[in-house]
mmCIF file of C-alpha atoms in Angstrom:
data_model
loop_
_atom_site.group_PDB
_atom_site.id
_atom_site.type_symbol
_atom_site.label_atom_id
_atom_site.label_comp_id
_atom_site.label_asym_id
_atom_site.label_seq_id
_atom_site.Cartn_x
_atom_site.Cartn_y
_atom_site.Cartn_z
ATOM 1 C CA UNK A 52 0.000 0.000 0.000
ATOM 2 C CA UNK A 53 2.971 1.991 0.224
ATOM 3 C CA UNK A 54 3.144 4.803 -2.459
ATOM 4 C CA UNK A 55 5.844 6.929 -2.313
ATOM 5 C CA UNK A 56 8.906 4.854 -0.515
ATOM 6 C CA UNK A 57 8.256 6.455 2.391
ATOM 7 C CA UNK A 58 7.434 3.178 4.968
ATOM 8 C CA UNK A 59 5.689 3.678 8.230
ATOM 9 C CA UNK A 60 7.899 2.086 11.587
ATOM 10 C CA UNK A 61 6.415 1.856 15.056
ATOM 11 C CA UNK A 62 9.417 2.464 17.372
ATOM 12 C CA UNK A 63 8.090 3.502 20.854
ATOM 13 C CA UNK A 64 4.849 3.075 23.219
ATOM 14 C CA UNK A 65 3.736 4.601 26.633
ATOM 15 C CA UNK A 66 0.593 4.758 28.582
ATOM 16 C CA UNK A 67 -0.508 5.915 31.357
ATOM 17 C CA UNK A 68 -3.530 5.814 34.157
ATOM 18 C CA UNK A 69 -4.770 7.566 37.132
ATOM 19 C CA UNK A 70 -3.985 6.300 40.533
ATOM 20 C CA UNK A 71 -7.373 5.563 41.878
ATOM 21 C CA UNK A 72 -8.910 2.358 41.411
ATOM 22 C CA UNK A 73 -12.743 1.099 41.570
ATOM 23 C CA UNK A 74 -13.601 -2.154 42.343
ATOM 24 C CA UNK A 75 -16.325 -3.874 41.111
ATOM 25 C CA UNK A 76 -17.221 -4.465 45.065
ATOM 26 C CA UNK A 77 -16.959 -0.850 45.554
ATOM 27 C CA UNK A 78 -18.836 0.325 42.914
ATOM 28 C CA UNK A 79 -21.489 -2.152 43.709
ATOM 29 C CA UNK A 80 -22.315 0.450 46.798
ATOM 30 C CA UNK A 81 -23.111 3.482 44.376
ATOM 31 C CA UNK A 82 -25.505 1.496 42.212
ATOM 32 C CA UNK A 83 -27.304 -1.411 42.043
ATOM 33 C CA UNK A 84 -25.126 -4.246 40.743
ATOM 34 C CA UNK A 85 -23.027 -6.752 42.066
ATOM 35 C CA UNK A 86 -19.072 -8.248 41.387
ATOM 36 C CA UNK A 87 -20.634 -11.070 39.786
ATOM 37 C CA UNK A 88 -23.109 -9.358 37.274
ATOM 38 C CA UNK A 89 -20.120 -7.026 35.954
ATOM 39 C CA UNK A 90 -17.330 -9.861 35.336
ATOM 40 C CA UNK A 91 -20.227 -12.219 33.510
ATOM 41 C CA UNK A 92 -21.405 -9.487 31.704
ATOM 42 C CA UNK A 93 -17.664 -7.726 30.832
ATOM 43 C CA UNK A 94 -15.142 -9.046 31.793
ATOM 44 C CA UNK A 95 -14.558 -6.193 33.897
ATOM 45 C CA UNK A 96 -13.065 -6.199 37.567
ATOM 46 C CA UNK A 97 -12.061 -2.682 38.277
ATOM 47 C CA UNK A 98 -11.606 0.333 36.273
ATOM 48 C CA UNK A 99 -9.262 3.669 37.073
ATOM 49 C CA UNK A 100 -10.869 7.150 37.798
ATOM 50 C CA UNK A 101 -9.214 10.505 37.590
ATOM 51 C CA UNK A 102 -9.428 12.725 40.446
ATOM 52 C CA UNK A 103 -10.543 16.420 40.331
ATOM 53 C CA UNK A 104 -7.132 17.443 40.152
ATOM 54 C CA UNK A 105 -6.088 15.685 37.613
ATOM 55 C CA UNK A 106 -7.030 16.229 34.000
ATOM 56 C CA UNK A 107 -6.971 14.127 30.627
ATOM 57 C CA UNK A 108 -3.911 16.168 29.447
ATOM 58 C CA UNK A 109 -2.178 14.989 32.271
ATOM 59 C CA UNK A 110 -2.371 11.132 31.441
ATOM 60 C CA UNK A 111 -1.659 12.511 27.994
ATOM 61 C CA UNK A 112 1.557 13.783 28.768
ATOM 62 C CA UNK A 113 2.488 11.231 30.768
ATOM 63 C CA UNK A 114 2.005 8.317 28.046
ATOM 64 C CA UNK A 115 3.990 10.891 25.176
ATOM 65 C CA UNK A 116 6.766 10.928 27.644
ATOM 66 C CA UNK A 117 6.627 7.266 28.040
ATOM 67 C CA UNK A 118 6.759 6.683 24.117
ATOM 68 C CA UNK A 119 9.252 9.050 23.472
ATOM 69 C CA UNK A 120 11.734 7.336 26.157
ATOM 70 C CA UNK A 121 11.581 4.014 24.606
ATOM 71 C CA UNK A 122 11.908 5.640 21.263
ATOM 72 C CA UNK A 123 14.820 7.419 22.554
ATOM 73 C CA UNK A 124 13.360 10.499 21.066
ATOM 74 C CA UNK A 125 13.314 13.914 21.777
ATOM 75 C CA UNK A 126 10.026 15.937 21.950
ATOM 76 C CA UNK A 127 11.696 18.911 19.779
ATOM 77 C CA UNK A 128 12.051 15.889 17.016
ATOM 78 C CA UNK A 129 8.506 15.718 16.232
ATOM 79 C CA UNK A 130 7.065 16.762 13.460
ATOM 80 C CA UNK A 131 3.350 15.970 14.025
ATOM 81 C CA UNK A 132 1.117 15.014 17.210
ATOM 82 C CA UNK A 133 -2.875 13.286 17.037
ATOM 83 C CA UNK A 134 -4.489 13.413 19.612
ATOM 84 C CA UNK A 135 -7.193 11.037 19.336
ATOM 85 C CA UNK A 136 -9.956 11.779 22.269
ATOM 86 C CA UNK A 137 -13.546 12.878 22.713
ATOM 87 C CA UNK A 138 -12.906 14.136 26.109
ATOM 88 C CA UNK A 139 -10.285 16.952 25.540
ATOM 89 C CA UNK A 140 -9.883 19.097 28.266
ATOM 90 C CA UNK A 141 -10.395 22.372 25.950
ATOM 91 C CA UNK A 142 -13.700 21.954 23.645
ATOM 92 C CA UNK A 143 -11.390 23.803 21.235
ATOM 93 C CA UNK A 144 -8.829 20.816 21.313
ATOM 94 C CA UNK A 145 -6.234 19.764 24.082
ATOM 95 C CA UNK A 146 -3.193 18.005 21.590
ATOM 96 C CA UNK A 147 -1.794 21.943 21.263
ATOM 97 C CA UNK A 148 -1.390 21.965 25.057
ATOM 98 C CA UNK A 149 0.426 19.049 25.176
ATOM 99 C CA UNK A 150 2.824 20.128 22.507
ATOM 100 C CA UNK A 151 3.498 22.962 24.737
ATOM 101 C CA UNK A 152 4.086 20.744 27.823
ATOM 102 C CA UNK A 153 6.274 18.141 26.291
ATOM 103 C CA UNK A 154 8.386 20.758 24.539
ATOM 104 C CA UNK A 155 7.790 19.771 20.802
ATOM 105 C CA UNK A 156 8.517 23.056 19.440
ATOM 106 C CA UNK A 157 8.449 22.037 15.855
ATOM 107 C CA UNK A 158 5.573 19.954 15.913
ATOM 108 C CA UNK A 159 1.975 20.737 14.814
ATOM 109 C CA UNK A 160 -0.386 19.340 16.772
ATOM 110 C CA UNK A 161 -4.506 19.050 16.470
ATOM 111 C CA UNK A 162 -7.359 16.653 17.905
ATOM 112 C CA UNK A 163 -8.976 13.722 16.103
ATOM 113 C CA UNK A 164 -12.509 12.514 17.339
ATOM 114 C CA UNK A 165 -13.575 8.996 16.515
ATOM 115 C CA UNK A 166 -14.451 7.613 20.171
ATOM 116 C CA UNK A 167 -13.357 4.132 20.555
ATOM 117 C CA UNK A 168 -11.986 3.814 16.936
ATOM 118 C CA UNK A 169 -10.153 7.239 17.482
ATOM 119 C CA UNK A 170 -6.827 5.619 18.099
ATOM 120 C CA UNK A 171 -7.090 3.442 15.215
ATOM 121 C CA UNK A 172 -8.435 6.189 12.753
ATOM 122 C CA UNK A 173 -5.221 8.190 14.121
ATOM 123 C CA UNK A 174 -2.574 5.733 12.869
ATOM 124 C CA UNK A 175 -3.853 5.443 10.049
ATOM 125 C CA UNK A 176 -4.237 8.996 9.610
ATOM 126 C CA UNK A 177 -0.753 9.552 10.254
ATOM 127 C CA UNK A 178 0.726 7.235 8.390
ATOM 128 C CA UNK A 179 -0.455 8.968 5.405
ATOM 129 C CA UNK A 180 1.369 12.156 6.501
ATOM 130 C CA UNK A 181 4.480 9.821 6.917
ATOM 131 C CA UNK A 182 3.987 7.936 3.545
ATOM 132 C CA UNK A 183 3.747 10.835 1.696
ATOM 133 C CA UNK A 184 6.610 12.507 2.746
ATOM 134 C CA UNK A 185 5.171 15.313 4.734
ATOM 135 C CA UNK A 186 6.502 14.500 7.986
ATOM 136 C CA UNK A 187 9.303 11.876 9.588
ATOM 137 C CA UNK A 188 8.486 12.079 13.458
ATOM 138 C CA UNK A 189 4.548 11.453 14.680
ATOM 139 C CA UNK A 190 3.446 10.982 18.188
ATOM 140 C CA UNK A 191 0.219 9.576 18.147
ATOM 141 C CA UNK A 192 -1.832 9.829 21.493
ATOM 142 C CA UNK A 193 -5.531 8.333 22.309
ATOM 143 C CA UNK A 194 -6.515 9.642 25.735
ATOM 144 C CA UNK A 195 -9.980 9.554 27.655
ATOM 145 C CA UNK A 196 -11.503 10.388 31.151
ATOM 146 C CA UNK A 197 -15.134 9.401 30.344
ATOM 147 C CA UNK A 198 -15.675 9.017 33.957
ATOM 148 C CA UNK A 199 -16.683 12.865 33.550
ATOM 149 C CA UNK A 200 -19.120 11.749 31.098
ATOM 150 C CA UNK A 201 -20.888 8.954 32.851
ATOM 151 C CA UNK A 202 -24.485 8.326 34.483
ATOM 152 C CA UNK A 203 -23.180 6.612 37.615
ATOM 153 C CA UNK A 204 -26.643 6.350 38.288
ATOM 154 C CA UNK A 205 -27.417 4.082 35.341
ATOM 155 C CA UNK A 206 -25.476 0.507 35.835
ATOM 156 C CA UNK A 207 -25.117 -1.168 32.391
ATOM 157 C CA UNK A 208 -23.122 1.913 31.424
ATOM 158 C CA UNK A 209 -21.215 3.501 34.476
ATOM 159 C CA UNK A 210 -19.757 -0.218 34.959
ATOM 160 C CA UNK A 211 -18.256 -0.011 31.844
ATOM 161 C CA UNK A 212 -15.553 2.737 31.549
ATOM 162 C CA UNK A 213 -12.604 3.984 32.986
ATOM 163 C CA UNK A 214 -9.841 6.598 32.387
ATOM 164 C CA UNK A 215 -6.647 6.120 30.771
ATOM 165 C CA UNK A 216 -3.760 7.159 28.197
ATOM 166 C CA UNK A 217 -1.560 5.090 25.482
ATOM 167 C CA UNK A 218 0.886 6.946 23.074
ATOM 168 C CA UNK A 219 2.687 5.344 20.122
ATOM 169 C CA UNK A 220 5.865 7.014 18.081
ATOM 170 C CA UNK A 221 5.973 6.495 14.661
ATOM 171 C CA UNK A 222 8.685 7.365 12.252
ATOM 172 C CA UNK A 223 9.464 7.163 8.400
ATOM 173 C CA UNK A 224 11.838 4.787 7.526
ATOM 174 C CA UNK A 225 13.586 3.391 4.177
ATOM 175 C CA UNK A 226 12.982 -0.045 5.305
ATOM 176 C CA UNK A 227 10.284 -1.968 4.728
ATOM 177 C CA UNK A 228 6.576 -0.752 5.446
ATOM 178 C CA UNK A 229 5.411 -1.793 8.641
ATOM 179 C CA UNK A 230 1.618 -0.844 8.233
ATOM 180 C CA UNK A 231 0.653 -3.749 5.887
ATOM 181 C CA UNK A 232 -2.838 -3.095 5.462
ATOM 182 C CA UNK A 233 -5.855 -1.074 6.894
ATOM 183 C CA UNK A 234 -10.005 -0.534 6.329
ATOM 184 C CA UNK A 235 -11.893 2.508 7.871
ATOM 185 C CA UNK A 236 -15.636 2.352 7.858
ATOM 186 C CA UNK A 237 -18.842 4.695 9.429
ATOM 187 C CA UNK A 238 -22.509 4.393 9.890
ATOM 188 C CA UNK A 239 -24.085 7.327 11.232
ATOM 189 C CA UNK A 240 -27.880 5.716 10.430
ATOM 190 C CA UNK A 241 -26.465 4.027 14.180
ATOM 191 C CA UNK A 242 -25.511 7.276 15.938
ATOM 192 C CA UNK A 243 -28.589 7.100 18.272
ATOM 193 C CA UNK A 244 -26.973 3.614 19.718
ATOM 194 C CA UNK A 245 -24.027 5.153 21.435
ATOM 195 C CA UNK A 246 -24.224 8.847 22.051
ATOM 196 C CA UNK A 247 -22.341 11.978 23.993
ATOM 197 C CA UNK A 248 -24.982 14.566 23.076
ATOM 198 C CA UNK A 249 -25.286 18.057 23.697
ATOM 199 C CA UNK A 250 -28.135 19.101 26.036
ATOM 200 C CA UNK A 251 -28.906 22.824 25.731
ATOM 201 C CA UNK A 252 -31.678 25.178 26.631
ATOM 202 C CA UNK A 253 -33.164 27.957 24.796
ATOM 203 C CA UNK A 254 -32.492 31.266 25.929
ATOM 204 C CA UNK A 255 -33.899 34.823 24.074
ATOM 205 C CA UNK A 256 -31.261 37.505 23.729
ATOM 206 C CA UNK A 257 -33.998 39.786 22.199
ATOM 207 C CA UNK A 258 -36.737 39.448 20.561
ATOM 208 C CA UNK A 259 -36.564 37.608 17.082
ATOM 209 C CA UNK A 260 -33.050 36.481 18.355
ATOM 210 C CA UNK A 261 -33.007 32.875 20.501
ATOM 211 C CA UNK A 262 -29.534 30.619 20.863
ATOM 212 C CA UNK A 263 -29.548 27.986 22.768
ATOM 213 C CA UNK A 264 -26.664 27.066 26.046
ATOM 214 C CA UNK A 265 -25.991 24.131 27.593
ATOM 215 C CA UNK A 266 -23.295 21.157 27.876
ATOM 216 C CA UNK A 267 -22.909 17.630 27.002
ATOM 217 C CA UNK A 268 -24.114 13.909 28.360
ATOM 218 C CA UNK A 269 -24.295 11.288 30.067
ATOM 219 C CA UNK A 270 -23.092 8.696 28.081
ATOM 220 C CA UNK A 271 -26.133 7.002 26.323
ATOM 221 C CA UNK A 272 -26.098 3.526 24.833
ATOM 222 C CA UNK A 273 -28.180 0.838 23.437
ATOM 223 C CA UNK A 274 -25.657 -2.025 25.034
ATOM 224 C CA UNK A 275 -27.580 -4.963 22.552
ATOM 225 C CA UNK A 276 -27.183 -3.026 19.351
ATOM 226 C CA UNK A 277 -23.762 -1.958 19.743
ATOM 227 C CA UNK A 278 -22.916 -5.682 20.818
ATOM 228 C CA UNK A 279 -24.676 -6.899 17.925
ATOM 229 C CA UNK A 280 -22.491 -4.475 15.603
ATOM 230 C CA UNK A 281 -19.761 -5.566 16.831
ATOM 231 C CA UNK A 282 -19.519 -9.070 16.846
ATOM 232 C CA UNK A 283 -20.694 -8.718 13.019
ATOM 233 C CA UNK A 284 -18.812 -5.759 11.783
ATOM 234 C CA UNK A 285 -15.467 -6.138 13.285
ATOM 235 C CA UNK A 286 -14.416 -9.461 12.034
ATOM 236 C CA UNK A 287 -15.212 -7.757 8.652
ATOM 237 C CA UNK A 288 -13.252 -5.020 8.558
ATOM 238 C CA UNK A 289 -10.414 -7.006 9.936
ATOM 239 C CA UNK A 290 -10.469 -9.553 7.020
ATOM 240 C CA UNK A 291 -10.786 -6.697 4.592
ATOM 241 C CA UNK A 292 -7.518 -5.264 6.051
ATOM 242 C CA UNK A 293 -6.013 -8.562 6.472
ATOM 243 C CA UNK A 294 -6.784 -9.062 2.616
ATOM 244 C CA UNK A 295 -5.449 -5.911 1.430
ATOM 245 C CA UNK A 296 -2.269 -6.692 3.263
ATOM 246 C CA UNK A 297 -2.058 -9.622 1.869
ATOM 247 C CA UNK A 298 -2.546 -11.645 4.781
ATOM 248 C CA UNK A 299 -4.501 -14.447 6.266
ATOM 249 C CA UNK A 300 -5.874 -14.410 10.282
ATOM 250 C CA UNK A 301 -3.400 -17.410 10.607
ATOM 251 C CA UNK A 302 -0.429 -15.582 9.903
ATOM 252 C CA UNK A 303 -0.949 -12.578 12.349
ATOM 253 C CA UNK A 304 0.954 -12.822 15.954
ATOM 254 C CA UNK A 305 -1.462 -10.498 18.408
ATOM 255 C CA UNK A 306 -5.177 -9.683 18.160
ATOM 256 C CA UNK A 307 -5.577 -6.419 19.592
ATOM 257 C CA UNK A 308 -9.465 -5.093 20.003
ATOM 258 C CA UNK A 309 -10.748 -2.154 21.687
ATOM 259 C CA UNK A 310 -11.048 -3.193 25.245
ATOM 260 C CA UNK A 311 -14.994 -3.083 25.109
ATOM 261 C CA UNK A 312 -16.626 -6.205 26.357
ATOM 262 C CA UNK A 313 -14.508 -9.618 26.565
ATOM 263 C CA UNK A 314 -17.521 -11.201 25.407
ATOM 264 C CA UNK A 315 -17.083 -9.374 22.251
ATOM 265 C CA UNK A 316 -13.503 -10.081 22.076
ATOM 266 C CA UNK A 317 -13.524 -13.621 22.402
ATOM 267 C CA UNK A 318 -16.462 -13.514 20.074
ATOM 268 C CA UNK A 319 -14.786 -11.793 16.910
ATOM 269 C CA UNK A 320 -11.372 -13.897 17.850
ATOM 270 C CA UNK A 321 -13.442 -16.941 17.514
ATOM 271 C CA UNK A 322 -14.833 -16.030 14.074
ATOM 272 C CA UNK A 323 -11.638 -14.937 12.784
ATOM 273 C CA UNK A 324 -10.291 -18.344 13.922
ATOM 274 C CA UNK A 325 -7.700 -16.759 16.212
ATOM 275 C CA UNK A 326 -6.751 -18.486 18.990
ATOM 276 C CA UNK A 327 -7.438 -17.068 22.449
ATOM 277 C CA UNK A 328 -3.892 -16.931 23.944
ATOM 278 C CA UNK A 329 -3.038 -14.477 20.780
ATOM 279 C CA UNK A 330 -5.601 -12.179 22.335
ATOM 280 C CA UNK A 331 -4.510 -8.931 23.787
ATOM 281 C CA UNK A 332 -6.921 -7.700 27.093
ATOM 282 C CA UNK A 333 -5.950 -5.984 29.815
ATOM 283 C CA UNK A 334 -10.035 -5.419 30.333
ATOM 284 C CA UNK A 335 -10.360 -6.856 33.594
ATOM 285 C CA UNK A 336 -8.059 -3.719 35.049
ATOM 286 C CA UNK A 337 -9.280 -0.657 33.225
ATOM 287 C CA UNK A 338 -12.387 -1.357 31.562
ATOM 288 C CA UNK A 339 -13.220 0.554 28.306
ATOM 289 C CA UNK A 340 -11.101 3.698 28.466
ATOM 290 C CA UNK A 341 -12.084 4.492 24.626
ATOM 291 C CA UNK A 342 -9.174 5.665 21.979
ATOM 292 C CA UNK A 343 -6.775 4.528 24.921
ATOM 293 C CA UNK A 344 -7.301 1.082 25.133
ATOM 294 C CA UNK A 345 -5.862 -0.445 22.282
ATOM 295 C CA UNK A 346 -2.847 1.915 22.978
ATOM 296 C CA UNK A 347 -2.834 1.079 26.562
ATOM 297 C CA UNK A 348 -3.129 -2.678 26.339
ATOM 298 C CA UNK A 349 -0.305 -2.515 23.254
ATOM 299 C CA UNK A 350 2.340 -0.914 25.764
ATOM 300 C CA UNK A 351 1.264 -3.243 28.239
ATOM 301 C CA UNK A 352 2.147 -6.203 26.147
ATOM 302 C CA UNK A 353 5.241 -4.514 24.767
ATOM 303 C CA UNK A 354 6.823 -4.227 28.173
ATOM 304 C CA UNK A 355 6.019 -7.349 29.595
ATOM 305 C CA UNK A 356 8.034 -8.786 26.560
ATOM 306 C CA UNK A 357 4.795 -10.147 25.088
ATOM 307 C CA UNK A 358 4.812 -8.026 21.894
ATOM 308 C CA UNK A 359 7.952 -8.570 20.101
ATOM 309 C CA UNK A 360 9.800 -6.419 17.361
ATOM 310 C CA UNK A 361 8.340 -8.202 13.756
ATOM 311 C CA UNK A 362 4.945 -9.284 15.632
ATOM 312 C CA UNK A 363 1.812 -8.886 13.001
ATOM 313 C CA UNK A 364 -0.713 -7.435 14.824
ATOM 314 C CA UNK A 365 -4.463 -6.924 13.716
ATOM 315 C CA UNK A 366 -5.851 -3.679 15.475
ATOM 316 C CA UNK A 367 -9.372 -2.732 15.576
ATOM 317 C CA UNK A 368 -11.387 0.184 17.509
ATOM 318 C CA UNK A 369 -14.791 0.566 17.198
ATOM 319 C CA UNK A 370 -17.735 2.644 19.022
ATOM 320 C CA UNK A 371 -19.679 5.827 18.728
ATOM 321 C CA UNK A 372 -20.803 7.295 15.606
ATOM 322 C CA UNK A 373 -20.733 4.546 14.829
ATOM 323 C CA UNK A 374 -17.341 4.197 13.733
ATOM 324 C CA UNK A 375 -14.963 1.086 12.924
ATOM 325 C CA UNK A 376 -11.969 0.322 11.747
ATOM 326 C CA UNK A 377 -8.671 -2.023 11.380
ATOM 327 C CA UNK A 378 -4.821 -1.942 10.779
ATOM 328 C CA UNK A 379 -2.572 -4.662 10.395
ATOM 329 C CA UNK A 380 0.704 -3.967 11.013
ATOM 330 C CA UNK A 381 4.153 -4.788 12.589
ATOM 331 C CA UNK A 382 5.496 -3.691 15.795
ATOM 332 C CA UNK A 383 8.871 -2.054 15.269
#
């Protein structure tokens, strides 16, 4: 897929996650639900919150700085930063803040909204920049605190998500490609099943002249529908970027899936034909922390020595708007 001799390396990963932990026990005293009910259900066992003094930038930072390190980078080296989140601390976008905090003086920086596919929409939107020549040095970030977003009143959604960062550096290089194949898809007809919606009110400035003020959520979500979408449409998309790289399901190392619902990932493993112990999920500890989970669960692995330079890995996010979408591609 590689145009212009320009290949795409991945040559650094961080993440990072707030300090405070909820248990499944303790979350079963702020709404009705139980220990048992969540890990059936999910997977889930306990999920990090951020604490009012703490922000999303924060985690942000602290997973570039992580990448960076191992890439034995500098900050004033990159070219480009994504920040792929839909719960920037600035409405106006939060990846220019963290260009400022991390020192990359030469690097432009903007946000990229996709939810739970955000991280996965970001590589692949970066890679182009790389690929075409544009620019050498990208730090690509996915970084959520929906935990501001949630109805902790309303238990099959506020036992779902947690907070969380992952960063990945990627750099040009003359040697051979490492992103081997990808497919991006979108459905808004489905928007209604998975929603962060504005909530205003009507207010009269004068007469003939009416705006309207407000803010955004809770998190709303048909949990059956999105389920159904993506058991179905995420073994799809991955075949369609296995075949355009060339590839069969046999032949990759690492399944790596949005940390969602394990049901869902041993689902979509199963009809790929992948066995379980290539399956990447860190679920049980964080939950769904959106367009940082595949990050986060990728430097996991990486670090533990799981993930190994020349791995084939088969990414794929998927959630609100509704958005999926897959990458194959090598780590290193």
């Amino acid at each position: 897929m590689n145009q212009s001799g320009n290949g795409v390396a991945f040559i650094g990963s961080g993440s990072a996650t707030p300090q405070v932990t909820l248990s499944n026990e303790t979350l079963s005293q702020i709404v009705e639900t139980s220990d048992e009910w969540i890990r059936t259900r999910t997977g889930i066992q306990r999920r990090r919150l951020v604490t009012p003094d703490r922000t999303m930038t924060d985690l942000a930072i602290a997973a570039a700085q992580s990448a960076l390190d191992m890439a034995n980078l500098a900050a004033t080296e990159l070219d480009l930063i994504i920040l792929a989140t839909s719960t920037a601390d600035d409405l106006f976008g939060s990846a220019s803040l963290i260009q400022a905090q991390i020192g990359a003086s030469r690097a432009v920086a903007f946000d990229l909204t996709a939810a739970c596919s955000g991280f996965v929409f970001g590589l692949v939107t970066a890679s182009q920049f790389i690929r075409t020549g544009a620019y050498r040095n990208v730090l690509l970030i996915g970084a959520d605190v929906l935990s501001r977003w949630v109805d902790w009143g309303d238990r099959s959604s506020c036992v779902l998500f947690g907070d969380g960062a992952g960063a990945v550096v990627m750099q040009a290089t003359d040697e051979s490609d490492r992103l081997l194949g990808f497919e991006l898809r979108s459905d808004g007809s489905m928007n209604a099943c998975l929603r962060l919606a504005y909530q205003g009110e009507s207010r009269t400035l004068m007469d003939g002249v009416t705006i309207t003020q407000g803010t955004y959520g809770p998190i709303t979500m048909n949990g059956k529908e999105v389920y159904r979408f993506a058991v179905q449409r995420v073994p799809e998309v991955i075949e369609k970027a296995l075949f355009r790289a060339n590839m069969t399901s046999a032949q990759i190392d690492w399944l790596l899936l949005h940390q969602a619902n394990q049901r869902i990932l041993d689902a979509v493993a199963q009809r790929l034909n992948i066995d379980s112990a290539k399956v990447l999920s860190n679920l049980a500890n964080y939950g769904n922390t959106s367009a940082a989970s595949i990050p986060l669960a990728l430097d996991e692995a990486v670090r533990s020595g799981k993930v190994k330079p020349g791995d084939a890995i088969a990414a794929s996010g998927f959630g609100a708007g509704l958005t999926w979408g897959a990458a194959i591609f090598q780590w290193g």
